[in-house]
C-alpha positions as a Python dict, from the first residue, in 0.01 Angstrom:
ca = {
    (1, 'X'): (0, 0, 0),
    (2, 'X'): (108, 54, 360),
    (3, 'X'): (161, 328, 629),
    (4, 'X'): (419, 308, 894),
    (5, 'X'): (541, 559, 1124),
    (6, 'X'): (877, 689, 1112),
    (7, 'X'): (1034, 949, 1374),
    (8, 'X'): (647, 992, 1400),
    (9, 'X'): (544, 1085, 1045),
    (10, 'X'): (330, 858, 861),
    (11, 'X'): (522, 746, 556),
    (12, 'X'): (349, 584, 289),
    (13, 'X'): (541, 262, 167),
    (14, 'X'): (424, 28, -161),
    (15, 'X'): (577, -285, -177),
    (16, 'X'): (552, -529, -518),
    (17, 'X'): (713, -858, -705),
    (18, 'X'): (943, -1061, -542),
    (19, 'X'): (1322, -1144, -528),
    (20, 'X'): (1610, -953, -414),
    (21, 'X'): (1484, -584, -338),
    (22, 'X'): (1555, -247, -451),
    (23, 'X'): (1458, 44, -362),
    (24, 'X'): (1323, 323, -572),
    (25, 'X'): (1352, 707, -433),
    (26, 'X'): (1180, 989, -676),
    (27, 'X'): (1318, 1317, -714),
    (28, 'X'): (1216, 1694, -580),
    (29, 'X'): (845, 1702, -509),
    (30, 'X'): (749, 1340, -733),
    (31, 'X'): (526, 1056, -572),
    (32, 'X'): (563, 711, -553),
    (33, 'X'): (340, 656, -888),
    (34, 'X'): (605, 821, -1094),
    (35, 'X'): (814, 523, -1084),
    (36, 'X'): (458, 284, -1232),
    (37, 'X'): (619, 217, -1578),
    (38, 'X'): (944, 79, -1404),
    (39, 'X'): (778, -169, -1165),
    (40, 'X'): (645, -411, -1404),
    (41, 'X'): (918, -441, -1580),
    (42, 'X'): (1115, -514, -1252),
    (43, 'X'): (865, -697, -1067),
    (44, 'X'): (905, -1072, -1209),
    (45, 'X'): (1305, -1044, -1065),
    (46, 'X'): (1264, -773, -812),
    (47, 'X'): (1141, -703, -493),
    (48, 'X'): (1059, -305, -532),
    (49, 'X'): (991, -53, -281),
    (50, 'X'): (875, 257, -309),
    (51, 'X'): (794, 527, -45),
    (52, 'X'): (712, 910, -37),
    (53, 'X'): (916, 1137, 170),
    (54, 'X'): (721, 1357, 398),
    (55, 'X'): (493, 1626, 246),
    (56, 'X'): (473, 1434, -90),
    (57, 'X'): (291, 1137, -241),
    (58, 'X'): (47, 1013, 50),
    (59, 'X'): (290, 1027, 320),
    (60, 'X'): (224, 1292, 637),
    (61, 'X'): (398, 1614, 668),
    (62, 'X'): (756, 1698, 702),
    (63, 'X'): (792, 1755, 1097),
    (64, 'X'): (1195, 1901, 1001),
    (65, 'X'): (1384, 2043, 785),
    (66, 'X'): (1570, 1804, 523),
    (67, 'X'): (1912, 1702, 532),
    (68, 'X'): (2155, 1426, 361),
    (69, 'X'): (2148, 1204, 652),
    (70, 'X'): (1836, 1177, 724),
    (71, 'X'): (1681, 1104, 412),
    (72, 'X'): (1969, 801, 408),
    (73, 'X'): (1858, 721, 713),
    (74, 'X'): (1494, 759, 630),
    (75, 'X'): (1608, 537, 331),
    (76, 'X'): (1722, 233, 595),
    (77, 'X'): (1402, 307, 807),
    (78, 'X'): (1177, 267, 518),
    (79, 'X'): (1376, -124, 503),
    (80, 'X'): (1340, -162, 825),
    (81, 'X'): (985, -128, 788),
    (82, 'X'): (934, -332, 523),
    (83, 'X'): (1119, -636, 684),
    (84, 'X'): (1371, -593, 489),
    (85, 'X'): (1768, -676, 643),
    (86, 'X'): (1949, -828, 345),
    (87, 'X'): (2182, -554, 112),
    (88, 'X'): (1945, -373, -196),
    (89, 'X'): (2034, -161, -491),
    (90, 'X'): (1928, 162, -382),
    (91, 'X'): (1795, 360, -681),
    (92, 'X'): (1760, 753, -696),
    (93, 'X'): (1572, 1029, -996),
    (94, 'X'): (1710, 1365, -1005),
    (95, 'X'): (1789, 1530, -600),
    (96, 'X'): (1735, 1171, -455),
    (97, 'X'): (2047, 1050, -595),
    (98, 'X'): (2189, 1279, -339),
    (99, 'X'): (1996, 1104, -66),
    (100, 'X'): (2115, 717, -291),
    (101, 'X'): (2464, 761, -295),
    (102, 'X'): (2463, 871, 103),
    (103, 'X'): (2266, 535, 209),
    (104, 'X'): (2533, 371, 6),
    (105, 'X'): (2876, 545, 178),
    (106, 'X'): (2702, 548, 533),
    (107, 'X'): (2556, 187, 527),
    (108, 'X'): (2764, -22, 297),
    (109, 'X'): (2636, -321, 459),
    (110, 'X'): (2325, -260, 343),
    (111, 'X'): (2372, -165, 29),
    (112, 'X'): (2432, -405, -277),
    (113, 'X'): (2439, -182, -588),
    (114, 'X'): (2372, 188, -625),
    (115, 'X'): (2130, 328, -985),
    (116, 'X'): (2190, 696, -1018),
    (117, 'X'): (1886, 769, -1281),
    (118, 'X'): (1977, 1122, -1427),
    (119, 'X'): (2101, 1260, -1074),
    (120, 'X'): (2153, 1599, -974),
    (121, 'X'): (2500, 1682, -1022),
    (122, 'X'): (2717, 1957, -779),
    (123, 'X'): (3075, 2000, -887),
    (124, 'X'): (3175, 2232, -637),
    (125, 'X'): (2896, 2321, -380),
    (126, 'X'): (2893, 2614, -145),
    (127, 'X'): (2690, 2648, 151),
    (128, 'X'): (2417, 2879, 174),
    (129, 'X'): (2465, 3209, 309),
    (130, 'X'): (2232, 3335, 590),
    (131, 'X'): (2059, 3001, 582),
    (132, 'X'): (1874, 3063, 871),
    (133, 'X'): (1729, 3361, 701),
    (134, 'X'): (1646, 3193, 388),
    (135, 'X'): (1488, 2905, 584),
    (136, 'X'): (1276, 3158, 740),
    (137, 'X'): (1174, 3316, 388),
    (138, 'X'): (1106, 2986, 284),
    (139, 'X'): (878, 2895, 539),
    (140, 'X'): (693, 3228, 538),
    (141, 'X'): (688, 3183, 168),
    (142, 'X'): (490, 2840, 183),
    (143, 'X'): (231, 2947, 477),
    (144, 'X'): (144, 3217, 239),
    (145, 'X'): (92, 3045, -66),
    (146, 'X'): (-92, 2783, 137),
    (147, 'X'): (-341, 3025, 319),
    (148, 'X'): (-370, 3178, -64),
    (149, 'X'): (-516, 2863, -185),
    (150, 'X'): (-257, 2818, -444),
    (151, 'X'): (-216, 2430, -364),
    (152, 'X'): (-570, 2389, -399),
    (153, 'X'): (-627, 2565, -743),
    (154, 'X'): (-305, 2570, -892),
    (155, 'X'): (-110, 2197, -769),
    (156, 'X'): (-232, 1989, -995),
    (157, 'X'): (-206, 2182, -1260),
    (158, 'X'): (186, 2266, -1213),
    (159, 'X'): (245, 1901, -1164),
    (160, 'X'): (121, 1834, -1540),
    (161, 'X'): (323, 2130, -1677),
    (162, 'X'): (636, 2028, -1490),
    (163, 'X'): (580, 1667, -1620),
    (164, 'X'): (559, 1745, -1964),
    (165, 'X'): (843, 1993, -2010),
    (166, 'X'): (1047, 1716, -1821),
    (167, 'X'): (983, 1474, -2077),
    (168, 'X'): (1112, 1398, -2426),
    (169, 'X'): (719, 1362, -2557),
    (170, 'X'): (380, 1288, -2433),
    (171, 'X'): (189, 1400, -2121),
    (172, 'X'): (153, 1332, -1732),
    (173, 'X'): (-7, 929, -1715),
    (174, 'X'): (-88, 971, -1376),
    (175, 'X'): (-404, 898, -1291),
    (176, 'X'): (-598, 1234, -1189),
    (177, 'X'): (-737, 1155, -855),
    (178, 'X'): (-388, 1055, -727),
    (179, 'X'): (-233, 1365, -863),
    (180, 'X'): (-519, 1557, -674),
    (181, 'X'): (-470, 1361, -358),
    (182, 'X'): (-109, 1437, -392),
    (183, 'X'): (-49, 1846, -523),
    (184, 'X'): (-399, 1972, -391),
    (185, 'X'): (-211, 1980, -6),
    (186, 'X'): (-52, 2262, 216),
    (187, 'X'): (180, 1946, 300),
    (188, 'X'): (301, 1870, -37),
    (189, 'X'): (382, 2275, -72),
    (190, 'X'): (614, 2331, 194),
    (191, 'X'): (743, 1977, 104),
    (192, 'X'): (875, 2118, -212),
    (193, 'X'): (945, 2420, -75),
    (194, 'X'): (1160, 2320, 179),
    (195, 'X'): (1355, 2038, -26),
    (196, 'X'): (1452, 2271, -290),
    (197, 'X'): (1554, 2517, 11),
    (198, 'X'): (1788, 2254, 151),
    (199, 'X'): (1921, 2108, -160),
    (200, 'X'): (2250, 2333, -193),
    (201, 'X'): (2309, 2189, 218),
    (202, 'X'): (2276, 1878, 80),
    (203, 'X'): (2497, 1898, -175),
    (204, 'X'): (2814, 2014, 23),
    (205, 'X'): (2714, 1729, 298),
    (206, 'X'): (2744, 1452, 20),
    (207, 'X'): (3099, 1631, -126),
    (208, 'X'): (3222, 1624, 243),
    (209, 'X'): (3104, 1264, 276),
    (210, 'X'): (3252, 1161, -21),
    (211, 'X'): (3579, 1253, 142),
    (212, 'X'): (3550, 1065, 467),
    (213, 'X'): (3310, 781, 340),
    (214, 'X'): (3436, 523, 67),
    (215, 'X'): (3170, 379, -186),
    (216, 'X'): (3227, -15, -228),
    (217, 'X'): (2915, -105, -377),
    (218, 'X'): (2861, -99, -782),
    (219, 'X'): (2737, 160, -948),
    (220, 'X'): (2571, 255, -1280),
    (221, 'X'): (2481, 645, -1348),
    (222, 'X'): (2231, 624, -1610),
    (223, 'X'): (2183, 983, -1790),
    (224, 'X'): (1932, 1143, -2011),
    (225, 'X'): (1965, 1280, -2379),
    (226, 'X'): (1779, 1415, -2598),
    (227, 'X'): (2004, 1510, -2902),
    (228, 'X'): (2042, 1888, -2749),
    (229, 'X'): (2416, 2009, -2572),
    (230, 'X'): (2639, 1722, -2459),
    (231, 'X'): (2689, 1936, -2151),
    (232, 'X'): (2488, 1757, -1954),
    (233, 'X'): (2647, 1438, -2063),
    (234, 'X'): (2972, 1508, -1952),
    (235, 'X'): (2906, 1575, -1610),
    (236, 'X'): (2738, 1251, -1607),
    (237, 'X'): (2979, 1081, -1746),
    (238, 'X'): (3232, 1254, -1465),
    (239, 'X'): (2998, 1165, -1216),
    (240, 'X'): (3037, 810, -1353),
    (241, 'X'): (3397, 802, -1348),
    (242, 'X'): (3421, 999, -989),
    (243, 'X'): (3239, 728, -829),
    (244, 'X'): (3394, 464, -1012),
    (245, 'X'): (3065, 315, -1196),
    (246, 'X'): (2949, 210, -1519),
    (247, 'X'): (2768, 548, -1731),
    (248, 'X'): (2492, 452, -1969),
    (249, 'X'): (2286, 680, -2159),
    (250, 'X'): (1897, 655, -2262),
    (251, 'X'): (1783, 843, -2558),
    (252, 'X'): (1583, 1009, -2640),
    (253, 'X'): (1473, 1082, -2319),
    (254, 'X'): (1348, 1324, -2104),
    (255, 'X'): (1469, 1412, -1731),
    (256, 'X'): (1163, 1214, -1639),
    (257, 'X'): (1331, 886, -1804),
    (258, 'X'): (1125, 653, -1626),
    (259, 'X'): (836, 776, -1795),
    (260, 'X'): (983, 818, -2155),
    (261, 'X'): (1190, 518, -2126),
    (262, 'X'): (1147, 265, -1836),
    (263, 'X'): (1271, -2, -1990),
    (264, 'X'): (1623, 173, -1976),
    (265, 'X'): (1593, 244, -1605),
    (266, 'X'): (1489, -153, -1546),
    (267, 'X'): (1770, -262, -1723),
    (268, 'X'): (2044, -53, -1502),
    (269, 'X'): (1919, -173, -1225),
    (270, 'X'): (1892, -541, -1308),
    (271, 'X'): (2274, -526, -1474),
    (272, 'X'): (2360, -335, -1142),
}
Protein backbone atom coordinates (compact mmCIF):
# COMPACT_ATOMS: atom_id res chain seq x y z
CA UNK A 1 0.00 0.00 0.00
CA UNK A 2 1.38 3.39 -1.04
CA UNK A 3 0.49 7.15 -1.23
CA UNK A 4 1.80 9.43 -3.85
CA UNK A 5 0.81 12.78 -4.76
CA UNK A 6 -0.73 13.60 -7.92
CA UNK A 7 -1.66 17.29 -9.16
CA UNK A 8 -1.42 17.50 -5.27
CA UNK A 9 -4.01 14.96 -4.09
CA UNK A 10 -2.86 12.06 -2.25
CA UNK A 11 -3.81 9.01 -4.27
CA UNK A 12 -3.70 5.78 -2.73
CA UNK A 13 -1.89 3.15 -5.04
CA UNK A 14 -1.59 -0.94 -4.15
CA UNK A 15 0.76 -2.67 -6.07
CA UNK A 16 0.97 -6.86 -6.11
CA UNK A 17 2.51 -10.10 -8.11
CA UNK A 18 4.82 -9.68 -10.67
CA UNK A 19 5.16 -9.78 -14.54
CA UNK A 20 3.85 -7.62 -17.16
CA UNK A 21 1.33 -5.07 -15.43
CA UNK A 22 -2.16 -4.16 -15.70
CA UNK A 23 -3.99 -1.91 -14.36
CA UNK A 24 -7.30 -2.26 -12.63
CA UNK A 25 -9.78 1.00 -12.44
CA UNK A 26 -13.25 0.36 -10.35
CA UNK A 27 -16.35 1.89 -11.28
CA UNK A 28 -18.64 4.98 -9.80
CA UNK A 29 -17.90 5.40 -6.12
CA UNK A 30 -15.99 1.51 -5.61
CA UNK A 31 -12.49 1.20 -3.79
CA UNK A 32 -9.56 -0.48 -4.60
CA UNK A 33 -10.66 -3.73 -2.43
CA UNK A 34 -13.46 -4.41 -4.82
CA UNK A 35 -11.16 -5.80 -7.28
CA UNK A 36 -9.56 -8.55 -4.04
CA UNK A 37 -11.06 -11.72 -5.69
CA UNK A 38 -9.34 -10.80 -9.11
CA UNK A 39 -5.79 -10.22 -7.81
CA UNK A 40 -4.92 -13.62 -6.78
CA UNK A 41 -5.94 -15.09 -9.50
CA UNK A 42 -3.78 -12.61 -11.59
CA UNK A 43 -0.96 -12.19 -9.36
CA UNK A 44 1.34 -15.38 -10.24
CA UNK A 45 1.44 -13.77 -14.19
CA UNK A 46 0.59 -10.21 -13.45
CA UNK A 47 1.88 -7.23 -12.18
CA UNK A 48 -1.56 -5.47 -10.84
CA UNK A 49 -2.22 -2.04 -9.87
CA UNK A 50 -4.82 -0.68 -8.31
CA UNK A 51 -5.55 2.94 -7.18
CA UNK A 52 -8.60 5.03 -5.87
CA UNK A 53 -9.59 8.11 -7.63
CA UNK A 54 -9.98 11.09 -5.43
CA UNK A 55 -12.77 11.12 -2.80
CA UNK A 56 -12.98 7.25 -2.82
CA UNK A 57 -11.11 4.27 -1.39
CA UNK A 58 -8.22 5.90 0.84
CA UNK A 59 -7.16 8.39 -1.58
CA UNK A 60 -7.57 12.45 -0.61
CA UNK A 61 -10.29 14.55 -1.93
CA UNK A 62 -11.21 15.51 -5.37
CA UNK A 63 -9.59 19.15 -5.69
CA UNK A 64 -11.78 19.38 -9.49
CA UNK A 65 -14.36 18.44 -11.15
CA UNK A 66 -14.00 15.07 -13.29
CA UNK A 67 -13.49 14.81 -16.81
CA UNK A 68 -12.39 12.03 -19.55
CA UNK A 69 -8.96 13.28 -19.81
CA UNK A 70 -7.99 13.54 -16.76
CA UNK A 71 -8.89 10.43 -15.28
CA UNK A 72 -6.72 8.95 -18.53
CA UNK A 73 -4.28 11.01 -17.57
CA UNK A 74 -4.63 10.30 -13.89
CA UNK A 75 -4.52 6.67 -15.28
CA UNK A 76 -0.70 7.31 -16.83
CA UNK A 77 0.21 9.30 -13.59
CA UNK A 78 -0.77 6.52 -11.37
CA UNK A 79 2.17 4.41 -13.85
CA UNK A 80 4.28 6.89 -13.59
CA UNK A 81 4.20 6.55 -10.02
CA UNK A 82 4.52 3.18 -9.75
CA UNK A 83 7.72 3.02 -11.99
CA UNK A 84 6.01 1.76 -14.42
CA UNK A 85 7.08 2.86 -18.47
CA UNK A 86 6.53 -0.36 -20.44
CA UNK A 87 2.72 -0.69 -22.37
CA UNK A 88 -0.18 -2.45 -19.75
CA UNK A 89 -3.65 -3.74 -20.33
CA UNK A 90 -5.63 -1.15 -18.87
CA UNK A 91 -8.74 -2.68 -17.26
CA UNK A 92 -12.06 -0.72 -16.40
CA UNK A 93 -15.77 -1.87 -14.14
CA UNK A 94 -18.77 -0.05 -15.08
CA UNK A 95 -18.04 4.29 -15.69
CA UNK A 96 -14.20 3.54 -15.63
CA UNK A 97 -14.31 1.90 -18.88
CA UNK A 98 -15.00 5.37 -20.01
CA UNK A 99 -11.84 6.61 -18.35
CA UNK A 100 -9.97 2.72 -20.01
CA UNK A 101 -10.76 3.13 -23.41
CA UNK A 102 -9.52 7.07 -23.30
CA UNK A 103 -5.93 6.03 -21.80
CA UNK A 104 -5.96 3.60 -24.63
CA UNK A 105 -6.87 6.20 -27.82
CA UNK A 106 -4.78 9.10 -26.13
CA UNK A 107 -1.64 7.01 -25.15
CA UNK A 108 -1.38 4.08 -27.46
CA UNK A 109 2.14 3.76 -26.60
CA UNK A 110 1.35 2.92 -23.43
CA UNK A 111 -1.19 0.82 -23.74
CA UNK A 112 -0.91 -3.01 -24.61
CA UNK A 113 -4.47 -4.43 -24.36
CA UNK A 114 -7.67 -2.78 -23.21
CA UNK A 115 -10.51 -5.20 -20.59
CA UNK A 116 -13.82 -3.46 -20.71
CA UNK A 117 -15.50 -5.47 -17.57
CA UNK A 118 -19.34 -4.75 -18.00
CA UNK A 119 -18.72 -0.95 -19.08
CA UNK A 120 -21.06 1.73 -19.18
CA UNK A 121 -22.41 1.99 -22.49
CA UNK A 122 -23.64 5.65 -24.32
CA UNK A 123 -24.99 5.20 -27.80
CA UNK A 124 -25.68 8.60 -28.52
CA UNK A 125 -24.71 11.08 -25.66
CA UNK A 126 -25.87 14.62 -25.28
CA UNK A 127 -24.32 17.16 -23.25
CA UNK A 128 -25.81 18.44 -20.25
CA UNK A 129 -27.88 21.38 -20.31
CA UNK A 130 -27.14 24.28 -17.87
CA UNK A 131 -24.21 22.30 -16.59
CA UNK A 132 -22.95 24.95 -14.70
CA UNK A 133 -26.18 25.04 -12.86
CA UNK A 134 -26.38 21.45 -12.22
CA UNK A 135 -22.74 21.46 -11.04
CA UNK A 136 -23.76 24.00 -8.64
CA UNK A 137 -26.87 21.82 -7.38
CA UNK A 138 -24.60 19.13 -7.12
CA UNK A 139 -22.20 20.64 -5.01
CA UNK A 140 -24.77 22.31 -2.74
CA UNK A 141 -26.39 18.96 -2.71
CA UNK A 142 -23.23 17.12 -1.19
CA UNK A 143 -22.23 20.00 1.48
CA UNK A 144 -25.67 19.41 2.72
CA UNK A 145 -25.83 15.88 3.04
CA UNK A 146 -22.33 16.07 4.51
CA UNK A 147 -23.08 18.75 7.27
CA UNK A 148 -26.40 16.33 7.80
CA UNK A 149 -24.25 13.53 8.85
CA UNK A 150 -25.58 11.27 6.25
CA UNK A 151 -21.97 9.88 5.33
CA UNK A 152 -21.40 9.14 8.79
CA UNK A 153 -24.67 7.16 9.62
CA UNK A 154 -25.89 6.14 6.45
CA UNK A 155 -22.34 5.28 4.02
CA UNK A 156 -21.69 2.20 4.98
CA UNK A 157 -24.76 1.02 5.00
CA UNK A 158 -25.65 2.11 1.22
CA UNK A 159 -22.41 0.59 0.16
CA UNK A 160 -23.75 -3.01 1.34
CA UNK A 161 -27.19 -2.44 -0.27
CA UNK A 162 -25.69 -1.23 -3.52
CA UNK A 163 -23.32 -4.30 -3.41
CA UNK A 164 -25.80 -6.78 -3.07
CA UNK A 165 -28.45 -5.66 -5.57
CA UNK A 166 -25.35 -5.43 -7.97
CA UNK A 167 -24.65 -8.93 -7.62
CA UNK A 168 -26.05 -12.19 -8.96
CA UNK A 169 -26.02 -13.73 -5.10
CA UNK A 170 -24.33 -13.29 -1.84
CA UNK A 171 -23.36 -10.18 0.16
CA UNK A 172 -20.65 -7.30 0.39
CA UNK A 173 -17.02 -9.42 1.46
CA UNK A 174 -15.43 -6.40 2.27
CA UNK A 175 -14.00 -6.27 5.30
CA UNK A 176 -16.03 -3.73 7.66
CA UNK A 177 -13.40 -1.43 8.89
CA UNK A 178 -12.28 -0.67 5.29
CA UNK A 179 -15.77 -0.05 4.17
CA UNK A 180 -16.02 2.39 7.24
CA UNK A 181 -12.73 4.02 6.47
CA UNK A 182 -13.96 4.37 2.99
CA UNK A 183 -18.15 5.50 2.93
CA UNK A 184 -18.09 7.07 6.56
CA UNK A 185 -16.28 10.47 4.66
CA UNK A 186 -17.61 13.95 3.43
CA UNK A 187 -14.79 13.10 0.71
CA UNK A 188 -16.12 9.93 -0.55
CA UNK A 189 -19.78 11.87 -0.83
CA UNK A 190 -19.07 14.54 -3.08
CA UNK A 191 -16.75 11.96 -4.81
CA UNK A 192 -19.80 10.15 -5.91
CA UNK A 193 -21.65 12.97 -6.22
CA UNK A 194 -19.68 14.70 -8.51
CA UNK A 195 -18.67 11.58 -10.79
CA UNK A 196 -22.16 10.67 -11.42
CA UNK A 197 -22.69 14.59 -12.14
CA UNK A 198 -20.01 14.49 -14.82
CA UNK A 199 -20.63 11.18 -16.30
CA UNK A 200 -23.05 12.31 -19.26
CA UNK A 201 -19.70 15.03 -20.08
CA UNK A 202 -17.82 12.18 -20.14
CA UNK A 203 -19.62 10.28 -22.28
CA UNK A 204 -19.88 12.75 -25.29
CA UNK A 205 -15.90 13.47 -24.70
CA UNK A 206 -15.13 9.66 -25.32
CA UNK A 207 -17.82 9.62 -28.59
CA UNK A 208 -15.90 12.76 -29.86
CA UNK A 209 -12.59 11.04 -29.17
CA UNK A 210 -13.51 8.06 -30.74
CA UNK A 211 -13.77 10.14 -33.88
CA UNK A 212 -10.42 11.84 -33.86
CA UNK A 213 -8.46 9.09 -31.84
CA UNK A 214 -7.93 5.49 -33.40
CA UNK A 215 -7.80 2.43 -30.92
CA UNK A 216 -4.82 -0.01 -32.00
CA UNK A 217 -4.50 -1.94 -29.00
CA UNK A 218 -6.69 -5.34 -28.42
CA UNK A 219 -9.61 -5.43 -26.83
CA UNK A 220 -12.00 -7.81 -25.02
CA UNK A 221 -15.52 -6.34 -23.62
CA UNK A 222 -16.47 -8.81 -21.14
CA UNK A 223 -20.38 -8.42 -20.18
CA UNK A 224 -22.62 -9.57 -17.46
CA UNK A 225 -25.80 -11.91 -17.58
CA UNK A 226 -27.89 -13.13 -15.53
CA UNK A 227 -30.58 -15.05 -17.60
CA UNK A 228 -32.95 -11.70 -17.51
CA UNK A 229 -33.43 -9.33 -21.08
CA UNK A 230 -30.68 -9.79 -23.67
CA UNK A 231 -30.86 -6.01 -23.92
CA UNK A 232 -28.07 -5.44 -22.18
CA UNK A 233 -26.18 -7.98 -24.16
CA UNK A 234 -26.54 -6.48 -27.31
CA UNK A 235 -25.17 -3.28 -26.61
CA UNK A 236 -22.26 -5.10 -25.36
CA UNK A 237 -21.87 -7.03 -27.95
CA UNK A 238 -22.08 -3.58 -30.26
CA UNK A 239 -19.73 -2.11 -28.09
CA UNK A 240 -17.56 -5.15 -28.92
CA UNK A 241 -17.87 -4.93 -32.50
CA UNK A 242 -17.60 -0.84 -32.52
CA UNK A 243 -14.27 -1.06 -31.08
CA UNK A 244 -13.24 -3.93 -32.95
CA UNK A 245 -12.62 -6.47 -29.86
CA UNK A 246 -13.35 -9.83 -28.80
CA UNK A 247 -17.11 -9.90 -26.55
CA UNK A 248 -17.28 -12.59 -23.91
CA UNK A 249 -19.97 -13.09 -21.56
CA UNK A 250 -19.88 -14.33 -17.72
CA UNK A 251 -22.91 -15.87 -16.32
CA UNK A 252 -24.51 -15.80 -14.11
CA UNK A 253 -23.26 -12.77 -12.96
CA UNK A 254 -23.96 -9.74 -11.43
CA UNK A 255 -22.82 -6.06 -12.55
CA UNK A 256 -20.32 -6.53 -9.78
CA UNK A 257 -18.68 -9.58 -11.86
CA UNK A 258 -15.53 -9.46 -10.14
CA UNK A 259 -17.14 -10.41 -7.09
CA UNK A 260 -19.61 -13.11 -8.46
CA UNK A 261 -17.19 -14.36 -10.91
CA UNK A 262 -13.46 -13.30 -10.83
CA UNK A 263 -12.21 -15.96 -12.39
CA UNK A 264 -14.00 -14.68 -15.66
CA UNK A 265 -12.54 -11.20 -15.31
CA UNK A 266 -8.81 -12.91 -14.80
CA UNK A 267 -9.18 -14.81 -17.71
CA UNK A 268 -10.03 -11.66 -20.18
CA UNK A 269 -7.39 -10.05 -19.12
CA UNK A 270 -4.75 -12.74 -19.33
CA UNK A 271 -6.20 -13.83 -23.08
CA UNK A 272 -6.09 -9.95 -23.71
Amino acid sequence: MTFVRILGVPHHIRVDGTGPVCVLSAGLGMAWFDWDPVVPLLAPYRTVIRFDRPGLGLSGHARAWPTLTGEAERIARVLDAAGVGAPVTVVGHSLAGFHCEAFARLFPERTAGLVLVDASVEEAPRARRAPEFADACTRACGTLLAAAGVPRLLGPFLRRTAVRAGRHGGGDPAPDDLVRRAYSTSRFLHAVLAENGRYRDQAVELDSLRGRSPLDAPVTVLAAYEGGSPRWLDRQRALAERLGGAFRVSEPAGHLVMLDRPQDVADAILRT
